[in-house]
Amino acid sequence: MKSQKFTDLIVWQKAHQLVLEIYKVTKNFPREEIYGLTSQMRRSAISIPANIAEGFVKKGIKDKIRFFNIAQGSLEELKYYLLLSKDLKYYEKNEINLLSDKVGKLLNGYINGILTTNS
């Protein structure tokens, strides 16, 4: 059955869950990071489900894929910030890394599904 709205997509649901986890983790970051790493992590995390949502409504395949590629870029950016914040000992949880990997796999699968269906 075809999804009727972006919130039906499992990839969007997991990406949204990732945003919520990033907000929880960054809440405990040092105060001096509020305009630095905290802001950057939240912005890149938010960009993932936002671009999935925007790409969902696009009619053209190229437009759809472009927004999903932007989401992939934001995910990779977030993965770097996670690595940095772990190296700075701001957090130690591995669950966020696992969730970000899951989002990446789902996003790749979704893009491949679109390309396969329309080729």
PDB file of C-alpha atoms in Angstrom, residues 37-96:
ATOM      1  CA  LEU A  37      27.942  22.079  18.518  1.00  0.00           C
ATOM      2  CA  THR A  38      24.468  21.893  20.107  1.00  0.00           C
ATOM      3  CA  SER A  39      22.984  24.170  17.457  1.00  0.00           C
ATOM      4  CA  GLN A  40      24.780  22.434  14.580  1.00  0.00           C
ATOM      5  CA  MET A  41      23.714  18.965  15.722  1.00  0.00           C
ATOM      6  CA  ARG A  42      20.103  19.986  16.112  1.00  0.00           C
ATOM      7  CA  ARG A  43      20.005  21.749  12.751  1.00  0.00           C
ATOM      8  CA  SER A  44      21.527  18.826  10.859  1.00  0.00           C
ATOM      9  CA  ALA A  45      19.252  16.347  12.658  1.00  0.00           C
ATOM     10  CA  ILE A  46      16.120  18.390  11.895  1.00  0.00           C
ATOM     11  CA  SER A  47      17.146  18.661   8.258  1.00  0.00           C
ATOM     12  CA  ILE A  48      16.887  14.888   7.785  1.00  0.00           C
ATOM     13  CA  PRO A  49      13.130  14.345   8.364  1.00  0.00           C
ATOM     14  CA  ALA A  50      12.351  17.816   6.977  1.00  0.00           C
ATOM     15  CA  ASN A  51      13.944  16.952   3.625  1.00  0.00           C
ATOM     16  CA  ILE A  52      12.288  13.524   3.616  1.00  0.00           C
ATOM     17  CA  ALA A  53       8.937  15.265   4.124  1.00  0.00           C
ATOM     18  CA  GLU A  54       9.629  17.802   1.388  1.00  0.00           C
ATOM     19  CA  GLY A  55      10.852  15.148  -1.034  1.00  0.00           C
ATOM     20  CA  PHE A  56       7.788  13.021  -0.368  1.00  0.00           C
ATOM     21  CA  VAL A  57       5.442  15.511  -2.053  1.00  0.00           C
ATOM     22  CA  LYS A  58       7.623  16.183  -5.082  1.00  0.00           C
ATOM     23  CA  LYS A  59       6.195  14.744  -8.282  1.00  0.00           C
ATOM     24  CA  GLY A  60       9.355  14.396 -10.349  1.00  0.00           C
ATOM     25  CA  ILE A  61      11.829  11.616  -9.616  1.00  0.00           C
ATOM     26  CA  LYS A  62      14.806  13.981  -9.860  1.00  0.00           C
ATOM     27  CA  ASP A  63      13.223  16.365  -7.347  1.00  0.00           C
ATOM     28  CA  LYS A  64      12.372  13.535  -4.965  1.00  0.00           C
ATOM     29  CA  ILE A  65      15.869  12.084  -5.115  1.00  0.00           C
ATOM     30  CA  ARG A  66      17.456  15.530  -4.682  1.00  0.00           C
ATOM     31  CA  PHE A  67      15.680  16.074  -1.354  1.00  0.00           C
ATOM     32  CA  PHE A  68      16.483  12.573  -0.161  1.00  0.00           C
ATOM     33  CA  ASN A  69      20.132  13.183  -1.096  1.00  0.00           C
ATOM     34  CA  ILE A  70      20.072  16.369   0.973  1.00  0.00           C
ATOM     35  CA  ALA A  71      18.722  14.291   3.873  1.00  0.00           C
ATOM     36  CA  GLN A  72      21.613  11.857   3.366  1.00  0.00           C
ATOM     37  CA  GLY A  73      24.092  14.742   3.472  1.00  0.00           C
ATOM     38  CA  SER A  74      22.575  16.073   6.676  1.00  0.00           C
ATOM     39  CA  LEU A  75      22.744  12.595   8.183  1.00  0.00           C
ATOM     40  CA  GLU A  76      26.455  12.319   7.378  1.00  0.00           C
ATOM     41  CA  GLU A  77      27.025  15.774   8.850  1.00  0.00           C
ATOM     42  CA  LEU A  78      25.235  14.672  12.017  1.00  0.00           C
ATOM     43  CA  LYS A  79      27.354  11.503  12.184  1.00  0.00           C
ATOM     44  CA  TYR A  80      30.466  13.668  12.275  1.00  0.00           C
ATOM     45  CA  TYR A  81      29.022  15.818  15.066  1.00  0.00           C
ATOM     46  CA  LEU A  82      28.219  12.650  16.998  1.00  0.00           C
ATOM     47  CA  LEU A  83      31.805  11.493  16.608  1.00  0.00           C
ATOM     48  CA  LEU A  84      33.130  14.880  17.691  1.00  0.00           C
ATOM     49  CA  SER A  85      30.839  15.129  20.706  1.00  0.00           C
ATOM     50  CA  LYS A  86      31.803  11.611  21.772  1.00  0.00           C
ATOM     51  CA  ASP A  87      35.516  12.474  21.430  1.00  0.00           C
ATOM     52  CA  LEU A  88      34.891  15.600  23.522  1.00  0.00           C
ATOM     53  CA  LYS A  89      33.215  13.309  26.081  1.00  0.00           C
ATOM     54  CA  TYR A  90      29.904  15.180  25.897  1.00  0.00           C
ATOM     55  CA  TYR A  91      28.049  11.893  25.586  1.00  0.00           C
ATOM     56  CA  GLU A  92      28.770   8.177  25.550  1.00  0.00           C
ATOM     57  CA  LYS A  93      25.576   6.568  24.281  1.00  0.00           C
ATOM     58  CA  ASN A  94      25.917   4.274  21.326  1.00  0.00           C
ATOM     59  CA  GLU A  95      22.150   4.021  20.675  1.00  0.00           C
ATOM     60  CA  ILE A  96      22.104   7.275  18.729  1.00  0.00           C
TER      61      ILE A  96
END
